Structures are given as C-alpha cells and as structure tokens.
C-alpha positions as a Markdown table, in Angstrom:
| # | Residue | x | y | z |
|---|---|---|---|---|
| 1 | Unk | -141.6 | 34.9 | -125.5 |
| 2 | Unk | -141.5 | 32.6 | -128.8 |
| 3 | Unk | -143.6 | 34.2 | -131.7 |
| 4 | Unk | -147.1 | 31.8 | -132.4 |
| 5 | Unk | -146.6 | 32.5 | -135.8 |
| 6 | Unk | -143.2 | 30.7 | -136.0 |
| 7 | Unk | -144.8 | 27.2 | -135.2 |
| 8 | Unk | -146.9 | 27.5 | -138.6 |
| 9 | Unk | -144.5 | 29.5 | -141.0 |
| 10 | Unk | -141.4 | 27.9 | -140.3 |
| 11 | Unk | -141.9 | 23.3 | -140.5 |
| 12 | Unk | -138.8 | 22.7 | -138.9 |
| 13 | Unk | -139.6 | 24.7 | -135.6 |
| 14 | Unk | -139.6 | 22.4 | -132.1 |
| 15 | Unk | -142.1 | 24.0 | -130.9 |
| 16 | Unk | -141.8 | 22.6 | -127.9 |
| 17 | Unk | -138.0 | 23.2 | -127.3 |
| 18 | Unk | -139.3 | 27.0 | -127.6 |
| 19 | Unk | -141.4 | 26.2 | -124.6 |
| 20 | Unk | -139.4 | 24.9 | -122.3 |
| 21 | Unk | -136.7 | 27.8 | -122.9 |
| 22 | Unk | -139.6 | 30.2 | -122.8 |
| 23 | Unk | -140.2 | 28.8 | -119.2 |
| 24 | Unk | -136.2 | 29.6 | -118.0 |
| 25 | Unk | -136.8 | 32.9 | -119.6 |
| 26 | Unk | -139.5 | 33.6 | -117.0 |
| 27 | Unk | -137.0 | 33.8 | -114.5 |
| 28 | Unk | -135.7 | 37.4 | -113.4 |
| 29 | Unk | -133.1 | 39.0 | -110.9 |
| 30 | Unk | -134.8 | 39.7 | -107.7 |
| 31 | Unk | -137.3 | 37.0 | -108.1 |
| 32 | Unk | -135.5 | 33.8 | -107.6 |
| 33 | Unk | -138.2 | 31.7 | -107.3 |
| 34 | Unk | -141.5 | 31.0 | -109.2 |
| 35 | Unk | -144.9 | 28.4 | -109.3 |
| 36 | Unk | -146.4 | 26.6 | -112.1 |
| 37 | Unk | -149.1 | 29.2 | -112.2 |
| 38 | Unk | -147.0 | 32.3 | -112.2 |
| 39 | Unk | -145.3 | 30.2 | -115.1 |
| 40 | Unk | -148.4 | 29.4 | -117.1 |
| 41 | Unk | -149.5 | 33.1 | -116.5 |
| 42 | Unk | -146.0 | 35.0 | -118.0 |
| 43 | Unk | -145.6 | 32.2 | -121.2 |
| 44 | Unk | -149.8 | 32.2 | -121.7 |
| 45 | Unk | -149.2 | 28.1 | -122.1 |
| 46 | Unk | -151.9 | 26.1 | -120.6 |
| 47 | Unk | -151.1 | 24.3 | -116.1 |
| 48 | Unk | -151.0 | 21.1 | -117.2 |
| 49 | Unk | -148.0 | 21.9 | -120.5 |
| 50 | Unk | -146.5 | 23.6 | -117.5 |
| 51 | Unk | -146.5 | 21.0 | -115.3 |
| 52 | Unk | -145.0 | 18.5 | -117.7 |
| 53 | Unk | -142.0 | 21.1 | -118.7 |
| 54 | Unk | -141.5 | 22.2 | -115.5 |
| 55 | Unk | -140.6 | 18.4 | -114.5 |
| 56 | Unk | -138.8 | 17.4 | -117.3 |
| 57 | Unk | -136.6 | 20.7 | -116.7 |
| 58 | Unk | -136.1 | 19.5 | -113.0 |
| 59 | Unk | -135.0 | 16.1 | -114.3 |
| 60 | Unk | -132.4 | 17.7 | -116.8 |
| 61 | Unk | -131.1 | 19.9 | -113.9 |
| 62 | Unk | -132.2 | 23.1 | -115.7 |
| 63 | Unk | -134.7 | 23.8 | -112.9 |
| 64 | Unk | -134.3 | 22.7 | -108.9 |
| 65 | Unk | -137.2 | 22.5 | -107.0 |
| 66 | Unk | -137.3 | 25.2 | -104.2 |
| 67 | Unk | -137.0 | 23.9 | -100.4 |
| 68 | Unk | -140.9 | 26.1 | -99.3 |
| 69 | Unk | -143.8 | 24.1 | -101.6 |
| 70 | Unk | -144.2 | 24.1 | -105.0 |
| 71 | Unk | -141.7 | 26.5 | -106.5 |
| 72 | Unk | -138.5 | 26.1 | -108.3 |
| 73 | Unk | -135.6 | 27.5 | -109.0 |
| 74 | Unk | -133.1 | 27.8 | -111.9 |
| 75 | Unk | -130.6 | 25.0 | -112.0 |
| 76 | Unk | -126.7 | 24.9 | -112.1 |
| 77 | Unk | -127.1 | 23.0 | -115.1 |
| 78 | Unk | -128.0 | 26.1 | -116.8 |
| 79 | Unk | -124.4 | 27.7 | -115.9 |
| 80 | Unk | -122.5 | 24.6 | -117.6 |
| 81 | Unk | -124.5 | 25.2 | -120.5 |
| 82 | Unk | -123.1 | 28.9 | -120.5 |
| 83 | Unk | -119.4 | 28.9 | -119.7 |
| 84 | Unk | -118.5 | 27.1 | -123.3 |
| 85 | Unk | -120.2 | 30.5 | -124.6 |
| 86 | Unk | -118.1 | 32.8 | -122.3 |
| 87 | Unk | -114.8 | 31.1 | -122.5 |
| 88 | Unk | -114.6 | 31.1 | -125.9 |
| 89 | Unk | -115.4 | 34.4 | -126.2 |
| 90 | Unk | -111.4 | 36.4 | -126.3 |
| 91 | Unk | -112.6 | 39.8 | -126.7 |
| 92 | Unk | -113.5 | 39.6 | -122.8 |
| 93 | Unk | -109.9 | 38.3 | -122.0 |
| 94 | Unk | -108.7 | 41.5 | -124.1 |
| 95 | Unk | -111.3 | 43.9 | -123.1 |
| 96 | Unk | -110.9 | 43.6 | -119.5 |
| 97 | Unk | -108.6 | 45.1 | -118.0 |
| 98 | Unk | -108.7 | 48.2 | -120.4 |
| 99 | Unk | -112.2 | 48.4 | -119.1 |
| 100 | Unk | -111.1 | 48.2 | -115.7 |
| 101 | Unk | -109.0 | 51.1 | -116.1 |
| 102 | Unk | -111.3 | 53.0 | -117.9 |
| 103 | Unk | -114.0 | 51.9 | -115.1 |
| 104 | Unk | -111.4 | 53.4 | -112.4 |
| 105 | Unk | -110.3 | 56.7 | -114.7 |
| 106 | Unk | -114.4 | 57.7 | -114.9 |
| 107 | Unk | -115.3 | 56.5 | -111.9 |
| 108 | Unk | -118.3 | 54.4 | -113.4 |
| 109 | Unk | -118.8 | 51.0 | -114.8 |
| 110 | Unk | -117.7 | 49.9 | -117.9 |
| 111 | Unk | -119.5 | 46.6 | -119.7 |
| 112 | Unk | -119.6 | 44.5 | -122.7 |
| 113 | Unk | -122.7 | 43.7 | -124.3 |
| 114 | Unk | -124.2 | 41.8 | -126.8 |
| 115 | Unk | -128.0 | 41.6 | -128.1 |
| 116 | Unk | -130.7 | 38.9 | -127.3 |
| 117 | Unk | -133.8 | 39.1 | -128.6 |
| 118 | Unk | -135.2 | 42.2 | -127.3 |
| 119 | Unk | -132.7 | 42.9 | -124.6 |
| 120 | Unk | -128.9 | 43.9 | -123.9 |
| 121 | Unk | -127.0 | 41.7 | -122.1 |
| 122 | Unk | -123.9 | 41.5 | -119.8 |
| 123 | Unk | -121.0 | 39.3 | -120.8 |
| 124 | Unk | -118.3 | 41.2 | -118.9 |
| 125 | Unk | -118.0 | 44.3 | -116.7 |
| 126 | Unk | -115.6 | 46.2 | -114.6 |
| 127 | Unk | -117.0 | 48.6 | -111.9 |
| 128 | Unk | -114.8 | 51.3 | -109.9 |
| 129 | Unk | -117.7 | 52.9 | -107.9 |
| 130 | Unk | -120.1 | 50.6 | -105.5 |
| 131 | Unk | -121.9 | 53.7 | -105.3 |
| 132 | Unk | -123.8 | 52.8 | -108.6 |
| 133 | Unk | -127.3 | 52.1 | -107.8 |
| 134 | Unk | -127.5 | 50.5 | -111.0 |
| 135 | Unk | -125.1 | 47.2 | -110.4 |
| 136 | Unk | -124.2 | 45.4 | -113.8 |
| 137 | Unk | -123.3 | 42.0 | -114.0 |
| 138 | Unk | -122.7 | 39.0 | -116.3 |
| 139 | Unk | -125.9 | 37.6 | -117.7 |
| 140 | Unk | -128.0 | 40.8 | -116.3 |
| 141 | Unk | -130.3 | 42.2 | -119.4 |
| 142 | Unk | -131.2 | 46.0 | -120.4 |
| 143 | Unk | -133.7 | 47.5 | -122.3 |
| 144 | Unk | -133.0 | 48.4 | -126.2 |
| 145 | Unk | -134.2 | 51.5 | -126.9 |
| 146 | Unk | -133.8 | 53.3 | -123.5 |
| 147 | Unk | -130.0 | 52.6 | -123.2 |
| 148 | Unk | -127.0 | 53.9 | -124.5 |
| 149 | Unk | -125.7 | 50.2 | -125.7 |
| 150 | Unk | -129.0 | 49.2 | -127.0 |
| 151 | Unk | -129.3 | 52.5 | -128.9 |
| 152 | Unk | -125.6 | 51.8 | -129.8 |
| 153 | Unk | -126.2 | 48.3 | -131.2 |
| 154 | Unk | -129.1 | 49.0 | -133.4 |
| 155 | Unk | -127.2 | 52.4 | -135.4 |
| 156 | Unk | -124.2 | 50.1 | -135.6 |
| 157 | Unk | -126.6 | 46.3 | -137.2 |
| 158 | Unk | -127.5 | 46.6 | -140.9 |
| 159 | Unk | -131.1 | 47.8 | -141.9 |
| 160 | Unk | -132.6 | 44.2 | -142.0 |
| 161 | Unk | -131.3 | 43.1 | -138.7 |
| 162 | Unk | -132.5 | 46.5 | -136.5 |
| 163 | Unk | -136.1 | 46.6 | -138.4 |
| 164 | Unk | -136.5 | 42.8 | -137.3 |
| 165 | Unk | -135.2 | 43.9 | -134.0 |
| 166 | Unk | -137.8 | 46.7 | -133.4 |
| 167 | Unk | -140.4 | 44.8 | -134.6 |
| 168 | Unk | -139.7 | 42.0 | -132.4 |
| 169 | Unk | -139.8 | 44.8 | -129.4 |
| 170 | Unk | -142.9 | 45.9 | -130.6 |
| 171 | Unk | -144.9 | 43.1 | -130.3 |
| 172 | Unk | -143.0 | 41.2 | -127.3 |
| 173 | Unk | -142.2 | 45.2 | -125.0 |
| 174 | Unk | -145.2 | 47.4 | -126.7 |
| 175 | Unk | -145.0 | 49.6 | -123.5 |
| 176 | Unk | -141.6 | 49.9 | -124.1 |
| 177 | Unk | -142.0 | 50.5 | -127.6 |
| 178 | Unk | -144.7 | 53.1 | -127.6 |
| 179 | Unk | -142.6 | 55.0 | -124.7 |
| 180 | Unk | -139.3 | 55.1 | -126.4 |
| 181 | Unk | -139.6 | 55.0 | -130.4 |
| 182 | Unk | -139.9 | 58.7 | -131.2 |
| 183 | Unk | -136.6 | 59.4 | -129.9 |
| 184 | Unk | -135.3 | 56.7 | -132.5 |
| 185 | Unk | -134.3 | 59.5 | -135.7 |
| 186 | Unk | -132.3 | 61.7 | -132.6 |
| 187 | Unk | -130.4 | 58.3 | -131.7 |
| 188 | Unk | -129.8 | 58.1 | -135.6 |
| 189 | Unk | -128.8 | 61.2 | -136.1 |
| 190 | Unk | -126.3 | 61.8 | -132.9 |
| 191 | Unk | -124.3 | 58.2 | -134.1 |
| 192 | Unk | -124.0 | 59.4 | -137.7 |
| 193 | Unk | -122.6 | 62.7 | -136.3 |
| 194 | Unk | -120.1 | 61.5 | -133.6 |
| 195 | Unk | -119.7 | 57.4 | -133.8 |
| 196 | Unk | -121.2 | 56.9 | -130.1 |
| 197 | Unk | -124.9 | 57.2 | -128.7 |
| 198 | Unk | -126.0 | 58.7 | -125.1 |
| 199 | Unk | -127.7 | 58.2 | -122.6 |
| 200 | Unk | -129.3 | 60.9 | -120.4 |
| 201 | Unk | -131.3 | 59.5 | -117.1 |
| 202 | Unk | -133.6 | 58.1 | -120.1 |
| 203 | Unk | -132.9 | 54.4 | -118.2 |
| 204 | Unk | -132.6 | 55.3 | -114.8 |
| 205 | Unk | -132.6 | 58.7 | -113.1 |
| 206 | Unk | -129.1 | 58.1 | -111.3 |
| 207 | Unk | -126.9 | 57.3 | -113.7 |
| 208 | Unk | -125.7 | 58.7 | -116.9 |
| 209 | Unk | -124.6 | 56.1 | -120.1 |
| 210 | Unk | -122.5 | 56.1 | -123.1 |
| 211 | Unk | -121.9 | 53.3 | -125.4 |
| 212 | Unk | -119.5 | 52.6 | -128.7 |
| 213 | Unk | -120.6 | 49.5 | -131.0 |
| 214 | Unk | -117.5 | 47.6 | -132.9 |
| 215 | Unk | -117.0 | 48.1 | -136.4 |
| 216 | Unk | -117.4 | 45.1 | -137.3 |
| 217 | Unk | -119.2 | 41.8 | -135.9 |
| 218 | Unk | -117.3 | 39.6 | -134.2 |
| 219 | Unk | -118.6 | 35.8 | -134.9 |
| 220 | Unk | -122.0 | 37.1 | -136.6 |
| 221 | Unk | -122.5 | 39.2 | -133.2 |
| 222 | Unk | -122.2 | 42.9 | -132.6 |
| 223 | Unk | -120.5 | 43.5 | -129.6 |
| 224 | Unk | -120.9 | 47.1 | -127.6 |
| 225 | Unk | -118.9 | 48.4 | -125.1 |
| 226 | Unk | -120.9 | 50.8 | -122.4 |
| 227 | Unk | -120.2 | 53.2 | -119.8 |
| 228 | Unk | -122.2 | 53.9 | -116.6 |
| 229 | Unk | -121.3 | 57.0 | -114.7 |
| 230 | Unk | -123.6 | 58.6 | -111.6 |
| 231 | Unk | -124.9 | 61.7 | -112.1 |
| 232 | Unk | -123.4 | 63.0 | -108.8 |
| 233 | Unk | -119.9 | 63.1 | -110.4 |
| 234 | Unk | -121.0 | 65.8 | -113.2 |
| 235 | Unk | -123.1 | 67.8 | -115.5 |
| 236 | Unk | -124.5 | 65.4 | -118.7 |
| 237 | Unk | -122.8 | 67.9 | -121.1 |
| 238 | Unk | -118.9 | 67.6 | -118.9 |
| 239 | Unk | -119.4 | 63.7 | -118.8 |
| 240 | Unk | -119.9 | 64.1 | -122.5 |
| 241 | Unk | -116.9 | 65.9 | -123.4 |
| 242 | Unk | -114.8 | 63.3 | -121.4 |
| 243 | Unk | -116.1 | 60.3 | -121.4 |
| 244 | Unk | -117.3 | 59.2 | -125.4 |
| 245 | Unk | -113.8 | 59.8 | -126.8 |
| 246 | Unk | -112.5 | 57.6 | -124.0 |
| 247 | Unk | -114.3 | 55.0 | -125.0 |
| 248 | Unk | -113.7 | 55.0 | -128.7 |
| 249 | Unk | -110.2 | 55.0 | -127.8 |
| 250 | Unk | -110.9 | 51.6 | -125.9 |
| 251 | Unk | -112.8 | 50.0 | -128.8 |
| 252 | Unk | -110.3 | 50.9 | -131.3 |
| 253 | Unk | -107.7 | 49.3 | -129.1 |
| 254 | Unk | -109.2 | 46.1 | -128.4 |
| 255 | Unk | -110.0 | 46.0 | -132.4 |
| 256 | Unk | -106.5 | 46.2 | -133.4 |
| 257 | Unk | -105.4 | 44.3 | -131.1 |
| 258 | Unk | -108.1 | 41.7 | -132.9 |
| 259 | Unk | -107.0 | 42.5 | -136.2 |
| 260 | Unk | -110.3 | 43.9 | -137.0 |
C-alpha cells in the first residue's frame, strides 16, 4: 500500500488519489469480491474514508457493486484504462510467437514481465502444457525475490533502483522479505556468472522457473522474459542445461529485431 511518509515528504502528493488506487489494489485473483470492512482492514484507512471511495469508484465505473449485499466488484472501466498500456507496448507483438514456440519446444510457459512496486507482473504469455498447476496470465502478479523473473529483474535494474525496490518489499512483504533475502548474494552471483537467474521449487513446489532480463530498458521499464516448466518433465540440473540458453537466444532475437 502507499508509503505514510510520502504524504509529508513529498507537497505535491494526492494523497487521496493514492487511496482510492490503494482500494483497487485490494482486489486479488480468487477473491472477486470484497466489503467496505475487508477494505478498510487491508489499506488500514478509516469505514467511513472507505465508504466515500468506494462510491465515488462505483460512480467512475472502476468498481461495480456486486448482485449479494454490500460488496463490489472491480469495474470494466479499469480494463479501458489498461489496453492504451498494452497496445502500445510492440515488444508483445514481437515476442509472441517466438514465445509460443519456445512455450511448445519446452513444454512449459513462457511470459513477459515487467515490475510493479513490489511484484512481477504478466503482460503476455504463451502456455504449451494445461498441466501447469501454476496458470499465468496477463495482469496476474509474482513475488520478487522468490521467482526466477523477479530475481532476474533486480540483477539486471541499476544499484539505486533494486535497493529502493527491496526496501519497498521490506516494509510493504516483511514475511516475504525475512524468508527470501539471504539467498539474494547466490541470485547475484549465478547472473554475473551465466546472464540468467533460476528458479528451483523456491515459488511453488511443482514447477521449475528460468528467466533472462533485456539488456537494456525499454521505455524507462525493464522487461523480463520467464520460463515455467513442471517438474514432472525433468531433473532441475537437465532443465538447466536446455532451457536458459533457449531463452537467451529468444531475448537476443526480439532485441535485434528492436534495434536494441
């Protein structure tokens, strides 16, 4: 959620703005709907601020109010306010069906992500097993620092950007923090060595995950592309040998094909 200490260090901070996306940021796969007081408990704001945001949000079309009581849902509007984003983004139109092929040569998934905040997230994926307990999809978020794109994303972002990063998890994910930071210098060290970062059942126990970051940022963002693989299809050390340099050769296409 939005940092208290923003509103007083920074005088041109809408504080309220921050609230209102903090309430459509409460909203999570698998839990479609939500009440004013599950709201007011997640973003710590007080009923009745919920109450007026929650309205104003139905008005706006962000939020819809749910058919059973008092709940709501999120709004189409919010998918409008999206596709600009996605549409102008060319690197998917390029990417995909090189991941799609990839997807279908590994038997796996293969995505495009991007950072926010203290998550991963989808902006494309191809998938060539329905087997995959884990199902990505467009807008879905991962953790940082238990995945192989969010390990891949802060070797690849300059020393300012990652440190801000990790700090941010570690106030806003402490659990997640605590559990996962010590494993940070081995992420470090395995990028510097071979250009890609791993994932072994760290994330979930089924699944196996590799990930390459771009070279370079694309539009001030640093784009990763990630593969997902089930473990039932191989040792970790076989995947590794095959998969990773696959990958690379992927990312190195789509950047030329770029210009990068």
């Amino acid at each position: 959620m939005t940092d208290p200490d923003s509103k007083v260090t920074d005088p041109q901070f809408a504080s309220t703005l921050a609230q209102a996306i903090d309430v459509l940021a409460c909203f999570r796969s698998g839990e479609p709907t939500l009440g004013n007081k599950q709201i007011s408990v997640r973003t710590g704001l007080s009923p009745s601020t919920i109450a007026r945001l929650t309205h104003t949000l139905v008005q706006l079309g962000y939020l819809r109010r749910a058919p059973q009581g008092r709940r709501y849902l999120l709004g189409p509007a919010l998918l409008t306010l999206s596709y600009p984003l996605l549409a102008s983004l060319q690197l998917r139109q390029i990417a995909r069906p090189l991941m799609l092929r990839l997807a279908l040569e590994i038997n796996g998934a293969v995505s495009l992500v991007i950072r926010d905040r203290c998550n991963m997230v989808y902006v494309e994926t191809s998938r060539a097993n329905e087997t995959l307990q884990a199902h990505p999809d467009i807008g879905a978020a991962l953790p940082m620092m238990s995945t192989a794109a969010g390990k891949a994303w802060l070797c690849r972002a300059c020393a300012e950007e990652r440190n801000a990063a990790l700090n941010r998890i570690r106030v806003e994910q402490s659990d997640h923090y605590k559990a996962h930071h010590h494993s940070l210098a081995a992420t470090y060290r395995e990028f510097e060595r071979y250009g890609y970062c791993s994932n072994n059942q760290q994330w979930v126990p089924h699944s196996f995950g590799f990930a390459v970051p771009f070279a370079k940022p694309i539009d001030g963002n640093i784009f990763v592309l990630n593969c997902g693989v089930p473990i039932t299809d191989g040792s970790f050390a076989e995947r590794n040998r095959q998969i990773p340099k696959r990958l690379q050769v992927l990312v190195n296409s789509v950047q030329n094909t770029l210009g990068l």
